[in-house]
Short mmCIF file of C-alpha atoms in Angstrom, two decimals:
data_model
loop_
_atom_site.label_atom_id
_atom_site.label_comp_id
_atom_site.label_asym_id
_atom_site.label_seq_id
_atom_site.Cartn_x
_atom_site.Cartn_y
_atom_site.Cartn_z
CA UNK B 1 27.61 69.34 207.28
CA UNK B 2 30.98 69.68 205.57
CA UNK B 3 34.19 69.50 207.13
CA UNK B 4 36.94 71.61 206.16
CA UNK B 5 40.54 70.02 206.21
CA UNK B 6 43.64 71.81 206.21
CA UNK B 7 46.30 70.53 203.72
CA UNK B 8 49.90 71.99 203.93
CA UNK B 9 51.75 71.16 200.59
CA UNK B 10 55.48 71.76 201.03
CA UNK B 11 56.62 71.35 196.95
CA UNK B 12 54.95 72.46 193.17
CA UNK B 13 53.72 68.54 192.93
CA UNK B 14 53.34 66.29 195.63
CA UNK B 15 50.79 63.55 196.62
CA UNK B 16 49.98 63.95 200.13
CA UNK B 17 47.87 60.59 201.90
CA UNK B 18 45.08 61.99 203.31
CA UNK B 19 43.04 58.33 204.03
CA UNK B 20 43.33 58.99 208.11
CA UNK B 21 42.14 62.44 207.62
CA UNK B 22 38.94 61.06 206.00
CA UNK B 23 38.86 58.03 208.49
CA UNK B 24 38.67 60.99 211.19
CA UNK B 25 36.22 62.86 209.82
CA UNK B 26 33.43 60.03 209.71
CA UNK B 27 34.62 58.37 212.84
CA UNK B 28 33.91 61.80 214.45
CA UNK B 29 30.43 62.50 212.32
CA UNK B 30 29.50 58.86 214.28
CA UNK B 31 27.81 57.67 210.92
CA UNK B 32 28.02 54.24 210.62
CA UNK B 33 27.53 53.70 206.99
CA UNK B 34 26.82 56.09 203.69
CA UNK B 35 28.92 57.51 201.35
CA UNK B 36 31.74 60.12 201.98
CA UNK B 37 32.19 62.64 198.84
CA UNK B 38 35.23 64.66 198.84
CA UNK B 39 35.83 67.93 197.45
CA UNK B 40 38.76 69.72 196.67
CA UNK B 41 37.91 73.23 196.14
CA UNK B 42 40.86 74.57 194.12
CA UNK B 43 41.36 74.44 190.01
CA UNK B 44 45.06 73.85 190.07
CA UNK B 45 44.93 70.02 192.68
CA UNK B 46 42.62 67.08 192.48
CA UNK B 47 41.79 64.25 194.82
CA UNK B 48 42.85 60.72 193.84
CA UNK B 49 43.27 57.11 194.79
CA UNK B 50 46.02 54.99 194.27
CA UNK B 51 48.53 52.48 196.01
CA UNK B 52 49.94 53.21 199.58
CA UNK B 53 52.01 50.68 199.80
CA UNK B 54 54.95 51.49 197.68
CA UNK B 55 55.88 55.24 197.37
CA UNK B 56 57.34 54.30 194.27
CA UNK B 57 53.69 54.39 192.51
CA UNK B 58 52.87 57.98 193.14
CA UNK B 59 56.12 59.58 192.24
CA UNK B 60 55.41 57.47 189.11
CA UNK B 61 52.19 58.74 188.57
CA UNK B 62 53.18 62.39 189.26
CA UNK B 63 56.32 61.52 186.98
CA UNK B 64 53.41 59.94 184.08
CA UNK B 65 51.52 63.10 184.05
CA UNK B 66 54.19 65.58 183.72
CA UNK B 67 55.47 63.65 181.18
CA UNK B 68 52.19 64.26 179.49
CA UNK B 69 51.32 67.89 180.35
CA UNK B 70 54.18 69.68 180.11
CA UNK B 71 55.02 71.96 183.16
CA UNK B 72 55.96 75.04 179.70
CA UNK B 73 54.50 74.51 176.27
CA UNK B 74 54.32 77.27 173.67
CA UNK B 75 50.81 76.72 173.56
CA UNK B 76 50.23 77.79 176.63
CA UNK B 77 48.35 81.45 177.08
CA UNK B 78 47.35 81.40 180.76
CA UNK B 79 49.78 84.34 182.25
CA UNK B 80 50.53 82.89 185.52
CA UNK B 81 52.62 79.42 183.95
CA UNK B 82 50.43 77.11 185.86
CA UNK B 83 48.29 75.89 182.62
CA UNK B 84 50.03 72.29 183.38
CA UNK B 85 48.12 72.27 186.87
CA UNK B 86 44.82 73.28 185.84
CA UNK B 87 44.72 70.46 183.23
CA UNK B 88 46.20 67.73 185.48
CA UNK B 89 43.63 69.05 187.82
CA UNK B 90 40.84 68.62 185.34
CA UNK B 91 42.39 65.25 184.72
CA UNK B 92 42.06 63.58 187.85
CA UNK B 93 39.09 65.53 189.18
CA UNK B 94 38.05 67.48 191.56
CA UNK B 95 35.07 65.05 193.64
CA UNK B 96 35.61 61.46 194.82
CA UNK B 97 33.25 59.53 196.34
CA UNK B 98 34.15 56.56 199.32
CA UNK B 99 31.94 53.89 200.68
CA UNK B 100 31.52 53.47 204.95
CA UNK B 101 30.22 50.33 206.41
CA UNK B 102 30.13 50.09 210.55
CA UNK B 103 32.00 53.33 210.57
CA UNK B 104 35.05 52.66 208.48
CA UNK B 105 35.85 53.79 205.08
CA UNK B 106 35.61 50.60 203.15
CA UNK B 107 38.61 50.80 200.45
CA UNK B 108 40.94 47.72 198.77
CA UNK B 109 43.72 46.19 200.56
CA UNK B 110 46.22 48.56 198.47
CA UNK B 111 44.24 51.55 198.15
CA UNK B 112 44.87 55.06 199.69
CA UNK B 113 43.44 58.71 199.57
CA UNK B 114 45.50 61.19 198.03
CA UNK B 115 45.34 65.00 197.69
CA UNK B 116 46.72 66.09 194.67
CA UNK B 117 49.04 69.42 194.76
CA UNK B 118 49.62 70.70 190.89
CA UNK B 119 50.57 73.92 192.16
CA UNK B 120 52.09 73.91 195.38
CA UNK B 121 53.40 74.52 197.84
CA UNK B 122 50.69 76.18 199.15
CA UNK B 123 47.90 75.82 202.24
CA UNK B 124 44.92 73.82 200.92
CA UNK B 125 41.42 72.68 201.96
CA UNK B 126 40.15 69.27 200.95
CA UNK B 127 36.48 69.05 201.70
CA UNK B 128 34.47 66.26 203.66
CA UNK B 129 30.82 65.73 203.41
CA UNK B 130 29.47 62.00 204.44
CA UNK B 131 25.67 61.01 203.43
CA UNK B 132 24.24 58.75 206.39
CA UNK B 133 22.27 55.96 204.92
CA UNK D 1 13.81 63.99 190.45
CA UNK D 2 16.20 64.57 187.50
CA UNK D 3 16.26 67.81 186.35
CA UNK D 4 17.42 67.66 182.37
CA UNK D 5 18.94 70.96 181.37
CA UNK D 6 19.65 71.79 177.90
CA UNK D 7 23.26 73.31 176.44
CA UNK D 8 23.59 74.20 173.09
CA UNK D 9 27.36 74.24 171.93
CA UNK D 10 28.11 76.07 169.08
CA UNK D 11 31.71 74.42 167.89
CA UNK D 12 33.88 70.85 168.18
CA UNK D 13 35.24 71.87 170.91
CA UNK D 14 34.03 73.84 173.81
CA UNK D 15 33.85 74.49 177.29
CA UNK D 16 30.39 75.93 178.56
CA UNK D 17 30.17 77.42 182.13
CA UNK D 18 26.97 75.98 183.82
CA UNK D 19 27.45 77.34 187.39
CA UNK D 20 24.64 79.71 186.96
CA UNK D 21 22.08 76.76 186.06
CA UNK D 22 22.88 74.32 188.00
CA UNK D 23 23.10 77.26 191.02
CA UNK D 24 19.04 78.02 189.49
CA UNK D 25 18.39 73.77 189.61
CA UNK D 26 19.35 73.83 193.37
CA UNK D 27 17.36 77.43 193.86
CA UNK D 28 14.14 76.16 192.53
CA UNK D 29 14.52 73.05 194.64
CA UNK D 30 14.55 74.51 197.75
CA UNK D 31 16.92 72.43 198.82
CA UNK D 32 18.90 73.75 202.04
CA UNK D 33 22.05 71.09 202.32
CA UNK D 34 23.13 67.74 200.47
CA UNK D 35 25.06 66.79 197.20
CA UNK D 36 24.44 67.86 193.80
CA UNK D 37 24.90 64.53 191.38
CA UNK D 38 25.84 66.14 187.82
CA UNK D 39 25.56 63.43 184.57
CA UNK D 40 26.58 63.80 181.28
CA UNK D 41 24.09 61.68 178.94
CA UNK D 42 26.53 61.63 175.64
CA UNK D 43 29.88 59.74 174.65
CA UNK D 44 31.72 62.68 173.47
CA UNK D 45 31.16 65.16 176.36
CA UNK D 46 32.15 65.35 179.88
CA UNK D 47 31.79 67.84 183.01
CA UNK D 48 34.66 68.54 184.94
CA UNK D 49 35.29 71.52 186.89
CA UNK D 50 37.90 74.18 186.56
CA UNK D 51 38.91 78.40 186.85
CA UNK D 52 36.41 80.87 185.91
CA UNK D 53 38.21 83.96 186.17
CA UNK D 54 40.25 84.03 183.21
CA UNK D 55 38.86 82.21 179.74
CA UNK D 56 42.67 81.45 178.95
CA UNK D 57 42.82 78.81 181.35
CA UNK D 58 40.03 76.59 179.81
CA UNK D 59 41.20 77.37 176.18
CA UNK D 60 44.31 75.88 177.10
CA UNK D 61 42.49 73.06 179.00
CA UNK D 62 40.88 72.27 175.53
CA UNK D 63 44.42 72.47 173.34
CA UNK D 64 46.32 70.26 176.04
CA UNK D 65 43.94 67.68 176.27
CA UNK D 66 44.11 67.60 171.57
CA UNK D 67 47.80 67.59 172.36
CA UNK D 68 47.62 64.68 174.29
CA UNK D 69 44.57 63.11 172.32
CA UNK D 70 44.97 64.19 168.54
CA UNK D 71 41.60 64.32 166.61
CA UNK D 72 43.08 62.21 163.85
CA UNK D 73 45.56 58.93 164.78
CA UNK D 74 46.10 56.23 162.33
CA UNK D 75 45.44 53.63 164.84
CA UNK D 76 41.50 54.79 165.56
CA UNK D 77 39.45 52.05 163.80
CA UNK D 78 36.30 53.97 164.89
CA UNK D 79 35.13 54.70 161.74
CA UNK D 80 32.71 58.00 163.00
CA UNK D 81 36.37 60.24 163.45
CA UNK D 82 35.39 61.43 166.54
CA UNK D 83 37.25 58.74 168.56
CA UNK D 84 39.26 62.04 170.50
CA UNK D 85 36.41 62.87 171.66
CA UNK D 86 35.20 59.54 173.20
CA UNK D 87 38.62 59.90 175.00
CA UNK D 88 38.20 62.77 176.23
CA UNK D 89 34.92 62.28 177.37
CA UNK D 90 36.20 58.87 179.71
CA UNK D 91 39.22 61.36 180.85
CA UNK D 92 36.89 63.67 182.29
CA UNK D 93 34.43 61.82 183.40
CA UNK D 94 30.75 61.83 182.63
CA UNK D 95 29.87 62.41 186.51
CA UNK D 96 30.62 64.99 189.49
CA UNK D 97 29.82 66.31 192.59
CA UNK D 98 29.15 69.35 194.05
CA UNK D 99 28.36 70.40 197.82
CA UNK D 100 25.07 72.45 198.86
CA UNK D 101 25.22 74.79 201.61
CA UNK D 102 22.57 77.02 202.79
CA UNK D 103 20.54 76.50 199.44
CA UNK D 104 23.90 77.21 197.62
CA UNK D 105 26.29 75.38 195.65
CA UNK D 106 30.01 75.95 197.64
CA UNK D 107 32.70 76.18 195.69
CA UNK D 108 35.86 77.19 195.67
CA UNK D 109 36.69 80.93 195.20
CA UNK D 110 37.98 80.23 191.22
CA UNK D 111 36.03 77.55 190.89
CA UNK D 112 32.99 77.32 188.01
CA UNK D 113 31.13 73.97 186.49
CA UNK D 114 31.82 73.51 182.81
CA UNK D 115 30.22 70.96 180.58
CA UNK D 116 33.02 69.89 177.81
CA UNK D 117 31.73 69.81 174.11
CA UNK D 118 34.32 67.56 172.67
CA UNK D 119 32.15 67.08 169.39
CA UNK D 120 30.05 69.68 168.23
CA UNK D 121 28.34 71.45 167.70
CA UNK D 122 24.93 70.09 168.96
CA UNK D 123 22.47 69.99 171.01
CA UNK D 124 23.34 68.41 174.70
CA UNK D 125 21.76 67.65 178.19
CA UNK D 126 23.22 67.61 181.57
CA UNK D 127 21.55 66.04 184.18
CA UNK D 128 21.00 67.24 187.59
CA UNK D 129 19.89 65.61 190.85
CA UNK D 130 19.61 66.79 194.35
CA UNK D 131 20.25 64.66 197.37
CA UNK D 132 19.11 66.60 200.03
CA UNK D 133 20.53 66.09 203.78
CA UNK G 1 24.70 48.43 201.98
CA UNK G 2 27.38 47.73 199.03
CA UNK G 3 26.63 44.62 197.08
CA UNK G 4 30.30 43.26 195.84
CA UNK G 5 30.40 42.14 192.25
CA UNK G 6 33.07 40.01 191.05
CA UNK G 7 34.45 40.31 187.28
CA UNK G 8 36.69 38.11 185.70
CA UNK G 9 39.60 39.77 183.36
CA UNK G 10 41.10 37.84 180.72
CA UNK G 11 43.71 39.98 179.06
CA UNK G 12 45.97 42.57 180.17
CA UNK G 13 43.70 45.58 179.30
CA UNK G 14 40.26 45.09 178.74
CA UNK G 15 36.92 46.96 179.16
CA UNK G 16 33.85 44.98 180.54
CA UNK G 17 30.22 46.20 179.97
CA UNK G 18 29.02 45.65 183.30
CA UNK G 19 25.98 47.78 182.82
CA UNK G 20 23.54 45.13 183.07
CA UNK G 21 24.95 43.38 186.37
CA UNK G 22 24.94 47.24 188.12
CA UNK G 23 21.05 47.11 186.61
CA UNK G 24 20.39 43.96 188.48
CA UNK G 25 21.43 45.34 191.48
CA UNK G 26 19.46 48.00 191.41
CA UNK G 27 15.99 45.59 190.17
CA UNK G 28 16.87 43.67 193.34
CA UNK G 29 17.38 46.12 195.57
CA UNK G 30 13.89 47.51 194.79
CA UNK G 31 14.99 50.70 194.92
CA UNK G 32 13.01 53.35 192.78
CA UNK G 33 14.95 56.03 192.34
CA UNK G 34 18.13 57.53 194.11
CA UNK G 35 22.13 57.76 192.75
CA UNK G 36 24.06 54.45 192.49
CA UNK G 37 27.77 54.84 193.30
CA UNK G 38 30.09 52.43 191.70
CA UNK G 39 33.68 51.69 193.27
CA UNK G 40 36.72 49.79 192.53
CA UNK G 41 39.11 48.48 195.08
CA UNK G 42 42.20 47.99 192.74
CA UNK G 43 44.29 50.54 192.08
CA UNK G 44 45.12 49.08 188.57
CA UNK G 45 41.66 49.33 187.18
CA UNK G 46 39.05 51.71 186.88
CA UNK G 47 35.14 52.51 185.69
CA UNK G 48 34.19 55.03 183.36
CA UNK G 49 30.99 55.32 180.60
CA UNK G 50 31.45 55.28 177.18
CA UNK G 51 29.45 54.37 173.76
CA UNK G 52 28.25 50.69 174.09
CA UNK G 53 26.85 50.43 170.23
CA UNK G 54 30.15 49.88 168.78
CA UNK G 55 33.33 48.23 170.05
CA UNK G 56 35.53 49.80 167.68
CA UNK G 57 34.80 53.09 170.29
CA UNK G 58 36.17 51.29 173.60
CA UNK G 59 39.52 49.53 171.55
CA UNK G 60 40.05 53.28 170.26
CA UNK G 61 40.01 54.53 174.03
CA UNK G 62 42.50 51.40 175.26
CA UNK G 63 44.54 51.71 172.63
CA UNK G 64 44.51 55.85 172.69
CA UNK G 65 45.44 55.80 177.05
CA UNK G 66 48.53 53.22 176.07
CA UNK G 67 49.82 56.07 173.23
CA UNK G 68 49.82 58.31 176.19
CA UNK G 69 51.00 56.67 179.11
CA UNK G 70 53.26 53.35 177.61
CA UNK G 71 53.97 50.29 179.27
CA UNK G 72 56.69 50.44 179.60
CA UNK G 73 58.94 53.77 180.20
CA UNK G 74 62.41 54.44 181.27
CA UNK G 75 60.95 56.63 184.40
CA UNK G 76 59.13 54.03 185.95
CA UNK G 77 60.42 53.57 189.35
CA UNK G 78 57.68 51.06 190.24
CA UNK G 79 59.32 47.97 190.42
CA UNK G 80 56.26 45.76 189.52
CA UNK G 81 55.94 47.02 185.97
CA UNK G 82 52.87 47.91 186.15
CA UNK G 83 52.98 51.72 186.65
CA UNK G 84 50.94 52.33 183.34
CA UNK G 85 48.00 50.70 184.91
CA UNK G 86 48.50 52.64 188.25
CA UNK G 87 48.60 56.11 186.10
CA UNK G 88 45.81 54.88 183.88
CA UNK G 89 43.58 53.88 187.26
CA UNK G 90 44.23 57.68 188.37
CA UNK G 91 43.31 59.39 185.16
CA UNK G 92 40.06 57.31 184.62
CA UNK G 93 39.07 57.27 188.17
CA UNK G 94 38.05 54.77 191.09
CA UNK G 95 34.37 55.96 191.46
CA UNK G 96 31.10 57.13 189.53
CA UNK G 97 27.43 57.91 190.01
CA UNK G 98 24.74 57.12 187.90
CA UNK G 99 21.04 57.98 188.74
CA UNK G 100 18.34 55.67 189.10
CA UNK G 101 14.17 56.63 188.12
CA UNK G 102 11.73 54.02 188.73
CA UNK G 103 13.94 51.29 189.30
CA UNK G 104 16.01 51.74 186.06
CA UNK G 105 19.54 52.93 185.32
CA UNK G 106 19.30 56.37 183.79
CA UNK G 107 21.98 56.14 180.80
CA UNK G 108 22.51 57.78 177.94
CA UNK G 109 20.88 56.50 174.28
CA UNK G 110 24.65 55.24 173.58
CA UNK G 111 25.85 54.90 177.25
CA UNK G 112 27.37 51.65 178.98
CA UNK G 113 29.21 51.10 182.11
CA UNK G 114 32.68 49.70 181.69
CA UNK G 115 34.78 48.23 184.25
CA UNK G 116 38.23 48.88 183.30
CA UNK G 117 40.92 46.54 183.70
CA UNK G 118 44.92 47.66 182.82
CA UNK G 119 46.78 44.81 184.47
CA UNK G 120 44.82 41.79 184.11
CA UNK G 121 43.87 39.26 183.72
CA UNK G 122 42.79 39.05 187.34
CA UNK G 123 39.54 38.23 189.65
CA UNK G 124 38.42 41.64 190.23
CA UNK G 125 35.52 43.17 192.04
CA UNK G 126 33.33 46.34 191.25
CA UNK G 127 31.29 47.62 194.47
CA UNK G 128 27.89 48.93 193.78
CA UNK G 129 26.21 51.14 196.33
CA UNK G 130 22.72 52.72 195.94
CA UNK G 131 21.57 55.66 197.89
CA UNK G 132 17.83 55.87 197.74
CA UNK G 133 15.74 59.05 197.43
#
């Protein structure tokens, strides 16, 4: 079964911690140990992990890529102006996959699920599927 | 069971929509629900996933990604000149996952499967394997 | 269950072939065939596939991701210094699947499995989790 989660993005880039989200999902499915893949079913926002710990990091990281993938370029021929988005999408990807051992999503000490918005803001899904051992 | 299917790209650089046969993989399986596992066996390619609707958004997908990576940089020491593409290839990844849903692949409403030809043309595989609910 | 391996850095950025340690988790698991999922807790490191013939390939890549995202960059807000590593962890990617067919690794003629370090040297660990058929 997939779960469906709702995602409200409230800016054109943000990083929005989604690891309790997740956490609910498979404490809800009951499963006890497997993998969780996530799926975010939109071209212009990926799913990610980085550090939770400082806020710092992901405005850095959001900060990185634009500096990378310009939000205009002349190069650019996709009408709607959201070329930028669809590559950083491409860049971080679009399915993640998460360990669970006795029903917890097993991650490092500094490590947290993000939903990446490209685009925003806009309503979003980010999709949960969890494979039982 | 791996399923190997074959792609033929027909320049350096390319982006070839393989919804359709990896949709046909999971037909002919007969598999109801689980997780598609999709594998890139080469250096210089990668899968990612990205719009379908309008062929601008993956052409510019391919010219941001040589903007960022250029095909020739004095500090390669790879001495095959296709070091981009090796790049490119660990950017993108070499692996993904899709959901299965009622023997179909769910997706999101823009969403198709490309394999990325980042050194062509030639002859490629991509694998494909089912893990069933 | 997720066998932890541990990997010892000993630069700042560095790519480790761990291809044959993931292989002899698989031989001892006795597992035939199924999708091994790799994962690293650190959110300054990563694991990706690239060409394993020549090395010349994986200095290119190291040396091509610190052209794009430097080390050091008047935006960083991060105040560790390490925010490269953090933006290079994202891009590359915490997780991967590889298949498995009678008990081997299914790679590519030129594949290996790198583990990725950008802020080393450190005691790392890479997380290897099989799924069987």
């Amino acid at each position: 079964m997939v779960t469906r989660l709702s995602i409200s993005t409230d800016s054109r880039e943000q990083l929005v911690d989604v690891t309790g989200q997740v956490q609910e999902v498979l404490r809800t499915s009951g499963v006890d140990s497997g993998v969780v893949t996530l799926f975010v079913p939109h071209t212009t926002a990926a799913v990610t992990i980085n550090e939770k710990a400082d806020p710092s990091v992901v405005a850095d990281l959001l900060k990185g890529l634009s500096e990378i993938i310009p939000h205009r370029a002349a190069y650019y021929r996709h009408v709607e102006g959201n070329s930028d988005a669809h590559i950083k999408a491409s860049l971080l990807g679009s399915a993640l996959q998460v360990l669970a051992e006795n029903g917890e999503l097993v991650l490092g000490t500094w490590q947290g699920i993000y939903f990446c918005e490209f685009d925003g803001p806009r309503s979003r899904k980010l999709w949960v599927k969890i494979t039982p051992d």
